[in-house]
Coordinates of C-alpha atoms and ligand atoms in Angstrom, one line a residue:
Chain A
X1 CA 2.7 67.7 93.0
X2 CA 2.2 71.6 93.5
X3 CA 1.1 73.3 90.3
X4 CA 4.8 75.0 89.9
X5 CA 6.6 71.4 90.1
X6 CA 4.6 69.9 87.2
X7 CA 4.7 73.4 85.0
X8 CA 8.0 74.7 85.9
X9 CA 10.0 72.4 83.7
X10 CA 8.0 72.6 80.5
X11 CA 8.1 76.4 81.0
X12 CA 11.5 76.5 81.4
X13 CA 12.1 74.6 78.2
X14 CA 9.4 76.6 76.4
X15 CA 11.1 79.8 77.5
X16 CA 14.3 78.8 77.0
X17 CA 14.0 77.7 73.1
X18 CA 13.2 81.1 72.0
X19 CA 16.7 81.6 72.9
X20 CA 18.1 78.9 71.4
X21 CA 17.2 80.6 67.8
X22 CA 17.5 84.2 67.1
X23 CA 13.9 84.1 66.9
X24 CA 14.3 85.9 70.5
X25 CA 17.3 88.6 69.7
X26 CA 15.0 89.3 65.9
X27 CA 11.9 89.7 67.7
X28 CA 12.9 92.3 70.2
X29 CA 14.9 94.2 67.9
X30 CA 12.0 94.9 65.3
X31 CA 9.2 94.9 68.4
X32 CA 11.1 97.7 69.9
X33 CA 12.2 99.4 67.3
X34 CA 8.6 99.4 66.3
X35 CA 7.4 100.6 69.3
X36 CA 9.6 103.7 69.0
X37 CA 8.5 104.6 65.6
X38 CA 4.9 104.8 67.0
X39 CA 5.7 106.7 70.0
X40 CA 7.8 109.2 68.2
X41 CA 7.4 109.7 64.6
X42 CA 3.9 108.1 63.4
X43 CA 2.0 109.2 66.4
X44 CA 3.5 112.9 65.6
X45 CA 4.4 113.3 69.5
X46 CA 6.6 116.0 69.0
X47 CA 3.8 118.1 66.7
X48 CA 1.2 117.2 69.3
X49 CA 3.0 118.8 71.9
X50 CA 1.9 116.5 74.6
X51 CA 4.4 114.1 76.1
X52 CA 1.8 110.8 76.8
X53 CA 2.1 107.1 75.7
X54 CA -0.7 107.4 73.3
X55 CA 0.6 106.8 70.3
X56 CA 2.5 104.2 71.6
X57 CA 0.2 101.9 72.9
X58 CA -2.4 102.8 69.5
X59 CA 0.1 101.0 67.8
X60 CA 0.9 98.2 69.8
X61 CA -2.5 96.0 68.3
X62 CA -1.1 96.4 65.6
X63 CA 2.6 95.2 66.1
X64 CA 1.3 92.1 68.2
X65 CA -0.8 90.8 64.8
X66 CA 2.8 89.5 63.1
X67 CA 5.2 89.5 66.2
X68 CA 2.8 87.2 68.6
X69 CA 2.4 85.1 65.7
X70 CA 5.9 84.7 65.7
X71 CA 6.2 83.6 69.2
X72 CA 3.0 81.4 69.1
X73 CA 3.7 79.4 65.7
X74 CA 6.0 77.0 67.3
X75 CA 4.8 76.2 70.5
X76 CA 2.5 73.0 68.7
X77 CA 3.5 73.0 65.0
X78 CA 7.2 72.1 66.3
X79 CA 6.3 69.1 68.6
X80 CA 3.9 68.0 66.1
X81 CA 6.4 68.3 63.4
X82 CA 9.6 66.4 65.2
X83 CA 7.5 63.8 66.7
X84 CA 8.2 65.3 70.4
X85 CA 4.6 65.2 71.1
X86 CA 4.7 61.8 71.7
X87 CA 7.4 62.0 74.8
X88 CA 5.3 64.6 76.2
X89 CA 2.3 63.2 76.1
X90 CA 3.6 60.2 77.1
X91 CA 5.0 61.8 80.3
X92 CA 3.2 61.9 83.5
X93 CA 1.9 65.6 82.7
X94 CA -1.6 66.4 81.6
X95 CA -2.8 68.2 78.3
X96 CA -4.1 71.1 80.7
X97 CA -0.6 71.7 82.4
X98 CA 1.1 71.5 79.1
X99 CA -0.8 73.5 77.2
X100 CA -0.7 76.1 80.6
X101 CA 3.0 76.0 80.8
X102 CA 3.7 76.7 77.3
X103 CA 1.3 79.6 76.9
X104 CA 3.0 81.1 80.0
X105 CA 6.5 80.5 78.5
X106 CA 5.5 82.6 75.5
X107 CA 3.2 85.3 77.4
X108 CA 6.5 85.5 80.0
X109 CA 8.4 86.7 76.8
X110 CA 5.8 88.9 75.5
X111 CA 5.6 90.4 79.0
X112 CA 9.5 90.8 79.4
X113 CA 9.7 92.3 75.8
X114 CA 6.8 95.1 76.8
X115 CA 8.9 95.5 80.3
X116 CA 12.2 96.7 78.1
X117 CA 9.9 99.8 76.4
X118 CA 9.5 100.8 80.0
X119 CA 12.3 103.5 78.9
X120 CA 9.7 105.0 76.5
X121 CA 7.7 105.7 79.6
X122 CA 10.4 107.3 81.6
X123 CA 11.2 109.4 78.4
X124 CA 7.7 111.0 78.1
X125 CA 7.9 111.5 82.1
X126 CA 11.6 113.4 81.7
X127 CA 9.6 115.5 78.8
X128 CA 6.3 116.2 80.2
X129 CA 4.0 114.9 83.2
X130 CA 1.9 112.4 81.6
X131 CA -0.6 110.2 83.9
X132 CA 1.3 107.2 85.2
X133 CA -2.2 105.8 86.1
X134 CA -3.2 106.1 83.1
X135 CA 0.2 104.1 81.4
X136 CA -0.4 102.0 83.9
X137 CA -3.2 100.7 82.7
X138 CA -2.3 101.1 79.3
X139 CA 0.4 98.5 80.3
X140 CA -1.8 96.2 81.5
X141 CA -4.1 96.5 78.8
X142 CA -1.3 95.6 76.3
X143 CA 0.0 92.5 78.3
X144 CA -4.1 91.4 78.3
X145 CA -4.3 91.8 74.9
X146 CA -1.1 89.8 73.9
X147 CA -1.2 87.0 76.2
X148 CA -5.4 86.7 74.0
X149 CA -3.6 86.6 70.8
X150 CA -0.8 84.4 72.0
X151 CA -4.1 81.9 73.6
X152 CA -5.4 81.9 70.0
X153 CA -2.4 81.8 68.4
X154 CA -1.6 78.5 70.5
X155 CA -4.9 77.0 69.6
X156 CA -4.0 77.7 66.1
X157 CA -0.5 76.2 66.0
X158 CA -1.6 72.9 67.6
X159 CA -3.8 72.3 64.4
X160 CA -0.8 72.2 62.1
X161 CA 2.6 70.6 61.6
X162 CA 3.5 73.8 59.7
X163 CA 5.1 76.7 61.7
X164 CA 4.1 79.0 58.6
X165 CA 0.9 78.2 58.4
X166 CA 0.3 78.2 62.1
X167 CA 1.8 81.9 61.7
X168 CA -0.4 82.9 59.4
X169 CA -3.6 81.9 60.4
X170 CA -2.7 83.4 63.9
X171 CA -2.3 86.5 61.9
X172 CA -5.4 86.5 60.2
X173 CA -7.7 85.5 63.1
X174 CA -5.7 88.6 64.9
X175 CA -7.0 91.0 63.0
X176 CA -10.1 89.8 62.7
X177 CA -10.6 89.7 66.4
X178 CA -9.3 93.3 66.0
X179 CA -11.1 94.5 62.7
X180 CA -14.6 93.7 64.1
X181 CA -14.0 96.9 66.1
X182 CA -12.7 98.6 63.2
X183 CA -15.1 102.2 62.4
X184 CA -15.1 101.3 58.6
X185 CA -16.3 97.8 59.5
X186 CA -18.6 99.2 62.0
X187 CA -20.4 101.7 59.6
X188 CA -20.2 98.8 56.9
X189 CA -22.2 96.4 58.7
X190 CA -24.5 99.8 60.7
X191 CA -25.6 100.3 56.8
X192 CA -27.7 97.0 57.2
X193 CA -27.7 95.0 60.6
X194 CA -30.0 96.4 63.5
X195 CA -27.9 98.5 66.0
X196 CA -27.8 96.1 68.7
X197 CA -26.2 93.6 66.3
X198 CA -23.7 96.2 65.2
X199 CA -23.0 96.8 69.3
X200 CA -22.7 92.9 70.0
X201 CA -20.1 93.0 66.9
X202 CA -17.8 96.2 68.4
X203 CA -18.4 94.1 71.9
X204 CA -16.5 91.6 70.9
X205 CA -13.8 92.9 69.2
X206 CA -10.7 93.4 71.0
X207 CA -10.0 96.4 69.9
X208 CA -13.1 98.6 71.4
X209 CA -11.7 96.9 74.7
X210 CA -8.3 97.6 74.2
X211 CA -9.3 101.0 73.3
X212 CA -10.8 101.5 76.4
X213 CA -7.9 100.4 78.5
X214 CA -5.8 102.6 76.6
X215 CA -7.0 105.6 77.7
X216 CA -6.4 105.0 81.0
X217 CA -10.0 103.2 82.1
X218 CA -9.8 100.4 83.6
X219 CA -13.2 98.9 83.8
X220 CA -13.3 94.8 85.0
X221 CA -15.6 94.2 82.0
X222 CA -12.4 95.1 79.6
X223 CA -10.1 92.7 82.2
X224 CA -13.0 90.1 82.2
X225 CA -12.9 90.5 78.6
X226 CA -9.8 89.7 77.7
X227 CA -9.4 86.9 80.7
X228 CA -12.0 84.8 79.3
X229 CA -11.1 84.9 76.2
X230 CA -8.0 83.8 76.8
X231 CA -9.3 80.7 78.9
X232 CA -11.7 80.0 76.5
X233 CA -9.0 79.4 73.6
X234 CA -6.1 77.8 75.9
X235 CA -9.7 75.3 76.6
X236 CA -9.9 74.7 73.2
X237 CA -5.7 74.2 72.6
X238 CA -6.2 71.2 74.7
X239 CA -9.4 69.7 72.5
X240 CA -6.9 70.2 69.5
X241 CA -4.1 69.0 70.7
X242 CA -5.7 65.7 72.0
X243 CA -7.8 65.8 68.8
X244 CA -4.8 65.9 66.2
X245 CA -1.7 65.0 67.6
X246 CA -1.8 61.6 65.9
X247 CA -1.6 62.9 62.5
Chain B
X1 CA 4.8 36.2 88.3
X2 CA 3.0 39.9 88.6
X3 CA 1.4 40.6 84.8
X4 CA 2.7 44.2 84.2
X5 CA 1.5 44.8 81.1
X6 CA -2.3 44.0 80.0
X7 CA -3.7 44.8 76.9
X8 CA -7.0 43.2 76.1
X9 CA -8.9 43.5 73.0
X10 CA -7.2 46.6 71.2
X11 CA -8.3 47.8 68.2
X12 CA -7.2 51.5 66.9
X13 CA -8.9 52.7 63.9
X14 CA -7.6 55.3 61.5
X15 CA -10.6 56.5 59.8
X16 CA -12.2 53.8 57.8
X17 CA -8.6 51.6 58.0
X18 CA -8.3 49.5 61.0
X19 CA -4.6 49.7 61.6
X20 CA -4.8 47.1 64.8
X21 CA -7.7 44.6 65.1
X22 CA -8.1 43.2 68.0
X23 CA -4.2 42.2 70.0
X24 CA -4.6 40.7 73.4
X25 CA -1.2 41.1 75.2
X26 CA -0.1 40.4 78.7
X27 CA 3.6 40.9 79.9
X28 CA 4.7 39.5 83.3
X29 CA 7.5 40.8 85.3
X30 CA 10.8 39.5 83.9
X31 CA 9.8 39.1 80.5
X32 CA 11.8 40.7 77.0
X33 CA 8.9 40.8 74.7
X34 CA 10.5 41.2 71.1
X35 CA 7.5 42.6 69.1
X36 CA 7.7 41.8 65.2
X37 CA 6.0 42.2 62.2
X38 CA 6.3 43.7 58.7
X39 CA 6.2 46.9 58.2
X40 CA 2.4 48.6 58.8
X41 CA 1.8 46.0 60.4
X42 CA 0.7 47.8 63.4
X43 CA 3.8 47.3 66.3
X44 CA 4.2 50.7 66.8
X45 CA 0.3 51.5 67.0
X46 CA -0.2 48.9 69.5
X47 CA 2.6 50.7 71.3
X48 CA 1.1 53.7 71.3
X49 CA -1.9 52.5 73.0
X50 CA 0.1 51.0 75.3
X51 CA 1.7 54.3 76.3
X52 CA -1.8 56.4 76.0
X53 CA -0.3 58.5 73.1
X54 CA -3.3 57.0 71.0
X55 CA -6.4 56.5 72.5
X56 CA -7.5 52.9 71.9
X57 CA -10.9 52.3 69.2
X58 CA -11.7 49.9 71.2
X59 CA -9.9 47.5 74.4
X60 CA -8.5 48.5 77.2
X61 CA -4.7 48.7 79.0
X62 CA -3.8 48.0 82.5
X63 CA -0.1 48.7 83.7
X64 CA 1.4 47.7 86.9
X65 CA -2.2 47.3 87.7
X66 CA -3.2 50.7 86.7
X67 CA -6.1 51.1 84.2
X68 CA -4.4 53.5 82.1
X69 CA -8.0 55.1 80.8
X70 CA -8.7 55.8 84.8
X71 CA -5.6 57.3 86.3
X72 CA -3.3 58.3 83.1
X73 CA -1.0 60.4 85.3
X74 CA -0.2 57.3 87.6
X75 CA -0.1 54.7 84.9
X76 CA 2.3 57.1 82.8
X77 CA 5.0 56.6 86.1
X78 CA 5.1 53.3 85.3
X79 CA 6.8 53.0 82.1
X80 CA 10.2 54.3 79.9
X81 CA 9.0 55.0 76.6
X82 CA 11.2 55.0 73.9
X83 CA 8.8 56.6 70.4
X84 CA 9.7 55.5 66.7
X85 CA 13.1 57.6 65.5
X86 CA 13.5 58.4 69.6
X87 CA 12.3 62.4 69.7
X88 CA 13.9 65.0 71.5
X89 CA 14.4 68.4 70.9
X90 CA 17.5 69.2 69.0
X91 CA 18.0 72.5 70.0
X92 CA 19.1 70.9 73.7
X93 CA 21.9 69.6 74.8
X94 CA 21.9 65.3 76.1
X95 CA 22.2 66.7 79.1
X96 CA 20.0 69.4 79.5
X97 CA 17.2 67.1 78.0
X98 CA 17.6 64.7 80.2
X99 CA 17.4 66.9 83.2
X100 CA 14.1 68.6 81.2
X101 CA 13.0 64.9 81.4
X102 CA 13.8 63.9 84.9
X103 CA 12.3 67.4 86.0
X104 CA 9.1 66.8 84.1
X105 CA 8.9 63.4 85.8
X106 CA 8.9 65.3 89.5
X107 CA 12.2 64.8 90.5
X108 CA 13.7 68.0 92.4
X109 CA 17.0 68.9 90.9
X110 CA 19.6 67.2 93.0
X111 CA 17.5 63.7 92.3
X112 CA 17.2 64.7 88.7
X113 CA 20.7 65.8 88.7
X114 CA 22.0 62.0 90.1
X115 CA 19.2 59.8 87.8
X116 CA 20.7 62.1 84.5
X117 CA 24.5 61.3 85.9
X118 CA 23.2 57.3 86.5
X119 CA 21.9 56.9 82.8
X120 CA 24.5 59.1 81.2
X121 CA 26.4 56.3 82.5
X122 CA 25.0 53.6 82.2
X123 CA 24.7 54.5 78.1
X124 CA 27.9 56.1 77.7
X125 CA 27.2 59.1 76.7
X126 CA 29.8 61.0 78.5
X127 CA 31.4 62.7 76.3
X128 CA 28.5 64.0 74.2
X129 CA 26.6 65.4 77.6
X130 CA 27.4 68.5 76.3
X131 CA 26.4 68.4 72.6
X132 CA 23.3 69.4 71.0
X133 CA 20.8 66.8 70.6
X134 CA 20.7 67.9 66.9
X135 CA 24.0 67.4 66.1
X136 CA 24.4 63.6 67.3
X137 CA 25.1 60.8 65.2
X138 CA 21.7 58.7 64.8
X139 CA 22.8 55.9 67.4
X140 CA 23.6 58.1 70.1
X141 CA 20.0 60.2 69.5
X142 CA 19.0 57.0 70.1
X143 CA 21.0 55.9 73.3
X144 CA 19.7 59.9 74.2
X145 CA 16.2 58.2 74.0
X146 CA 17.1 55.1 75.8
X147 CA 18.7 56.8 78.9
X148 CA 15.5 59.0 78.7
X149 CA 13.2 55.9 79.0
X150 CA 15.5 54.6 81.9
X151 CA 15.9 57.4 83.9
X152 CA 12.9 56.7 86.7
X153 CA 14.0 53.2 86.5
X154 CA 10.2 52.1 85.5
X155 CA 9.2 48.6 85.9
X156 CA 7.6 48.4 83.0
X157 CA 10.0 49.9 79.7
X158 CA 8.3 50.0 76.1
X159 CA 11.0 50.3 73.6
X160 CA 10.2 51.3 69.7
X161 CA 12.7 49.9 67.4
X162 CA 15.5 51.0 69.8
X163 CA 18.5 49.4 67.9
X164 CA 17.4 50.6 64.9
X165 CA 20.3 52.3 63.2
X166 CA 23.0 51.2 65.5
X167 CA 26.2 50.0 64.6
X168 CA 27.2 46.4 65.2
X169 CA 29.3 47.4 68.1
X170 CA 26.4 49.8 69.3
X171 CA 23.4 47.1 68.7
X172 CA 25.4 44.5 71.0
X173 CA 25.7 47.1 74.1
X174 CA 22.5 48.0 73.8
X175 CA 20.9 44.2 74.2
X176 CA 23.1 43.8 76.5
X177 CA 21.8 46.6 78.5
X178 CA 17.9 45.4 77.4
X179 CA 18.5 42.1 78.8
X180 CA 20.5 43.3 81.8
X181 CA 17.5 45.9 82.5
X182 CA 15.2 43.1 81.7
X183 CA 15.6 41.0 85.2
X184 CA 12.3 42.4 87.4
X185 CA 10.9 44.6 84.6
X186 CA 8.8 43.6 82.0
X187 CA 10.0 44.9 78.4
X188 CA 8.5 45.1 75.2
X189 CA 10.5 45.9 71.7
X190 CA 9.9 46.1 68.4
X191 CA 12.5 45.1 65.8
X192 CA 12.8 43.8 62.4
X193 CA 16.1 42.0 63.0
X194 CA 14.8 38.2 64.1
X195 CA 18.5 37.6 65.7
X196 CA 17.7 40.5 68.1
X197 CA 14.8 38.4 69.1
X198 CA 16.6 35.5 69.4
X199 CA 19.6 37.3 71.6
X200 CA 17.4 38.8 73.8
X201 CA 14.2 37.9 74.1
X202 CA 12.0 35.6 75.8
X203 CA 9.2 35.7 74.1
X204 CA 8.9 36.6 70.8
X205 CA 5.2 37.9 69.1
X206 CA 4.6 38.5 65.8
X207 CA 1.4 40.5 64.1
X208 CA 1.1 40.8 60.6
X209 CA -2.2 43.4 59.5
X210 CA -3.0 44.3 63.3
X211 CA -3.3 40.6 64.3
X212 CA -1.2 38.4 66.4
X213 CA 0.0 35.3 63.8
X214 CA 2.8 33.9 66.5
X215 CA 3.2 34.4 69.5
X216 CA 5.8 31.7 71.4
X217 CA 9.4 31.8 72.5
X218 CA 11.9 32.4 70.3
X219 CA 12.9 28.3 70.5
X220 CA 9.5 27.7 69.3
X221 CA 9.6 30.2 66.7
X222 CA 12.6 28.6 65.2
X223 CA 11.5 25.3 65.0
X224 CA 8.5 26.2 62.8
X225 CA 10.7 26.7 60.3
X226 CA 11.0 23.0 57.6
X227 CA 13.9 20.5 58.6
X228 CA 15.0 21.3 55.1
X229 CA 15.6 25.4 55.8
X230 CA 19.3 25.2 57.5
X231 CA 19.7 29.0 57.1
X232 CA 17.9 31.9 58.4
X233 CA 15.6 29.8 60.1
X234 CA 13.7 32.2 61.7
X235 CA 13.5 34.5 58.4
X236 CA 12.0 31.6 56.7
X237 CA 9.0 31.4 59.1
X238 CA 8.7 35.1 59.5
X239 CA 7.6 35.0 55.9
X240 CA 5.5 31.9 56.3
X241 CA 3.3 33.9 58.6
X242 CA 3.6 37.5 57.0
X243 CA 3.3 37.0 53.4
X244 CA 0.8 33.6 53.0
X245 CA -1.1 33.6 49.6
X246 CA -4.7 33.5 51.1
X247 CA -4.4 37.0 51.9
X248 CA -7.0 39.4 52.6
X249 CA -8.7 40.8 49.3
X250 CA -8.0 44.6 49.2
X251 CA -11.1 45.8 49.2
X252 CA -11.4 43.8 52.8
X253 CA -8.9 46.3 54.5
X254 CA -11.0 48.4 57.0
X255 CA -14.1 46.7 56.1
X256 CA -14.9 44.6 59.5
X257 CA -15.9 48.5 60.9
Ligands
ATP301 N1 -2.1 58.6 62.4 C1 -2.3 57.7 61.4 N2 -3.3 58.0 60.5 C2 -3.5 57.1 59.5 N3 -2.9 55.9 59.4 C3 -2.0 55.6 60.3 C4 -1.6 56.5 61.3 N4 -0.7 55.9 62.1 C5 -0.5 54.7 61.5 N5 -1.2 54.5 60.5 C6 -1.3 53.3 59.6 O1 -1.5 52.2 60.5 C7 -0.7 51.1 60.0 C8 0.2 50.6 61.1 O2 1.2 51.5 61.3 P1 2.4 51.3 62.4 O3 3.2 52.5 62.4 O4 1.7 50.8 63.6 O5 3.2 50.1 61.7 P2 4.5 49.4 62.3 O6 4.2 48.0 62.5 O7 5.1 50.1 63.4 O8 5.4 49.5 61.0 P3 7.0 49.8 60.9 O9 7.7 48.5 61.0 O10 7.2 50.3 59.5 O11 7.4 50.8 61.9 C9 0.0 51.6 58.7 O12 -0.7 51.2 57.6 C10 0.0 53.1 58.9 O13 0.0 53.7 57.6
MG302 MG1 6.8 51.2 63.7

């Protein structure tokens, strides 16, 4: 079977329950109400006087730490919980195309939620002549950095039954994938680890590579980044869910 | 007759407590297995290892020929699985699962379309095709679960308590559906109702702390029972083998590993 035939209908469902609960109609109603408040009043656009996406994509990180929780806490902790892991994994399908179609199912909705504040984009292009480039990439950078968290998040949620807790440690290892990039965490740990330890630290944070992205750069090591990073934890969502889904 | 179903030597540990010890179990075509036991006893581990949803301590399982630690994928195609409590997600409609089922198991959507219409039939479930898994009654979640099990029309069908919380009415279509689907296939089914076993089995097994204590036809199984026992025959020996006094010290549980 091609790999569409054996994903496609566990993607489908996958997509297709957000919409079931209001989870999906909440979500994009506080993510892009969000977003706007960043673009327009916290990232002062109108005192700055230049019409860019900056703010806008400073605060998306941020945003992503509880909303892809939200999206990711389910996609385990509920088959887990309601005993449908057992008819999946009893199906001809393997772990690896499982665990690939549902983190595509939720990165399809995080990616279709960034595609409605598209809007934003064509306001600060009506207002002023930002880069598109430079969005551009900024775009991309924010799909990479969700469809990481909503990897890890996965890996999370297939350790638990509970959707809360799954939620909330995909929250906490969030930020501190994004912390470790953090200046005051920087200059903490500068105070007493060698420089090059400091550097490997900032390396890995997602934030220094976000960062980067942000401002328009796109350099493959960001990509690379973020791409195996993503592999790696999707890698370990199968261990886990082989690993526990017997308990 | 082709042996469908081979188990040899399974064993599944849970930590230090060994849940199954040791079940040897082969199931030829045209066979109605009716698994029993008390509760704990281990039916629905064994199951599981059957299936692959557990992973076996130790032992091996063969279906349709296909070591199922080899070539999972292809040995999955070979069976209907019906879990404990049938699962299936509640925020779908009969329907619409089904279909997600069929689907999953490769079929394109006019074939999926037909197999859904064939087993909506077959377990009359017409007239909830449109309601939300969550919202049926506890014997149609289950006749949801069956017609999911049926669907590919598998030679081999494995089948978890599936008339547990039936009505009478419900319980009597249903074995007659398990002995009509029985003919070619080879079926296994766990139960705790010993008439079940009787009405449509042909071979009835029992395990009591993961071992097999009986294993016969249901004839046999009856006349184990004392000339003197005139009622609930089968009961009577059910407890004979089940619930003897020389039983295991507790501290014994888990100790052979
Ligand atoms: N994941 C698990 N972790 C620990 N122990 C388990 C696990 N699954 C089953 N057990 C234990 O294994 C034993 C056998 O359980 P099993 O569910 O196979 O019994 P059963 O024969 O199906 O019982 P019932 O008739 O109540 O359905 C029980 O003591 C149970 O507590
Ligand atoms: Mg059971």
């Amino acid at each position: 079977m091609s790999a569409p035939a054996r994903i496609g209908p566990v993607f489908r469902r996958e997509f297709g329950a957000y919409f079931a609960s209001p989870l999906a109609g909440i979500f994009l109603v506080i993510f892009l109400f969000m977003s706007g408040i960043f673009t327009f009043q916290l990232g002062g656009f109108y005192e700055r006087g230049q019409a860019d996406l900056r703010p806008f994509f400073t605060g998306q990180p941020w945003l992503y730490l509880f909303l892809v929780p939200a999206l990711s806490m389910r996609l385990w902790a509920e088959d887990r919980r309601t005993g449908t892991i057992e008819l999946l994994l009893t199906l001809p399908v393997s772990v690896r195309d499982l665990v690939v179609a549902k983190f595509l199912a939720a990165w399809a909705f995080a990616c279709a939620a960034l595609a409605l504040t598209v809007p934003l984009w064509i306001t600060v292009a009506w207002l002023g002549n930002p880069d598109h480039g430079a969005i551009l990439v900024g775009y991309l950078a924010c799909a990479l950095l969700s469809g990481t968290f909503l990897a890890l998040g996965a890996f999370l949620s297939a350790f638990t039954k509970n959707q809360v807790i799954a939620f909330v440690l995909c929250g906490v290892a969030g930020f501190l994938l994004l912390v470790t990039g953090f200046p005051i965490v920087l200059d903490f740990v500068s105070g007493w680890l060698p420089r090059i330890a400091v550097e490997a630290i900032s390396s890995m944070s997602a934030l220094t590579h976000f960062e980067g992205m942000m401002r328009g750069v796109l350099d493959l090591r960001d990509v690379l980044y973020f791409v195996s990073l993503t592999v790696a934890f999707l890698f370990l969502n199968g261990i886990v869910v082989e690993w526990k889904k017997a308990e | 007759m082709k042996e469908l179903i081979v188990g040899r030597g399974l064993r599944k540990s849970f930590g230090a407590f060994e849940a199954v010890r040791g079940i040897d179990l082969t199931v030829p075509a045209g066979q109605v297995l009716g698994f029993l036991g008390p509760n704990g006893a281990g039916k629905s581990t064994t199951m599981r290892m059957l299936t692959g949803f557990l992973e076996p301590t130790a032992g091996t399982v063969h279906l349709d020929g296909i070591a199922l630690a080899d070539d999972p994928i292809a040995a999955k195609r070979t069976f209907g699985y019906l879990p404990e409590g049938a699962p299936a997600y509640g925020d779908m409609r009969v329907e619409e699962f089904l279909l997600f089922v069929a689907r999953t198991r490769g079929y394109d959507a006019a074939e999926a379309r037909r197999r859904v219409d064939a087993a909506i039939d077959r377990l009359h479930l017409g007239p909830y095709r449109k309601q939300l898994v969550e919202t049926l009654s506890k014997g149609y979640k289950r006749r949801t679960g069956l017609a999911q099990a049926i669907l590919h029309d598998p030679p081999i069908l494995i089948l978890d308590e599936p008339t547990d919380g039936l009505d009478p009415n419900q319980k009597h279509e249903v074995r007659e559906l398990i002995r009509r689907l029985g003919g070619e296939r080879a079926v296994v089914l766990s139960t705790h109702i010993l008439e079940e076993v009787e009405a449509v089995c042909t071979r009835a097994v029992i395990i009591n702390e993961g071992r097999i204590v009986f294993d016969g036809t249901p004839g046999e199984l009856d006349s184990k029972a004392p000339g003197s026992v005139t009622r609930n025959r089968m009961d009577h020996v059910f407890r004979m083998l089940t619930t003897s006094d020389v039983r295991e010290p507790a501290g014994a549980r888990g100790g052979s590993r």
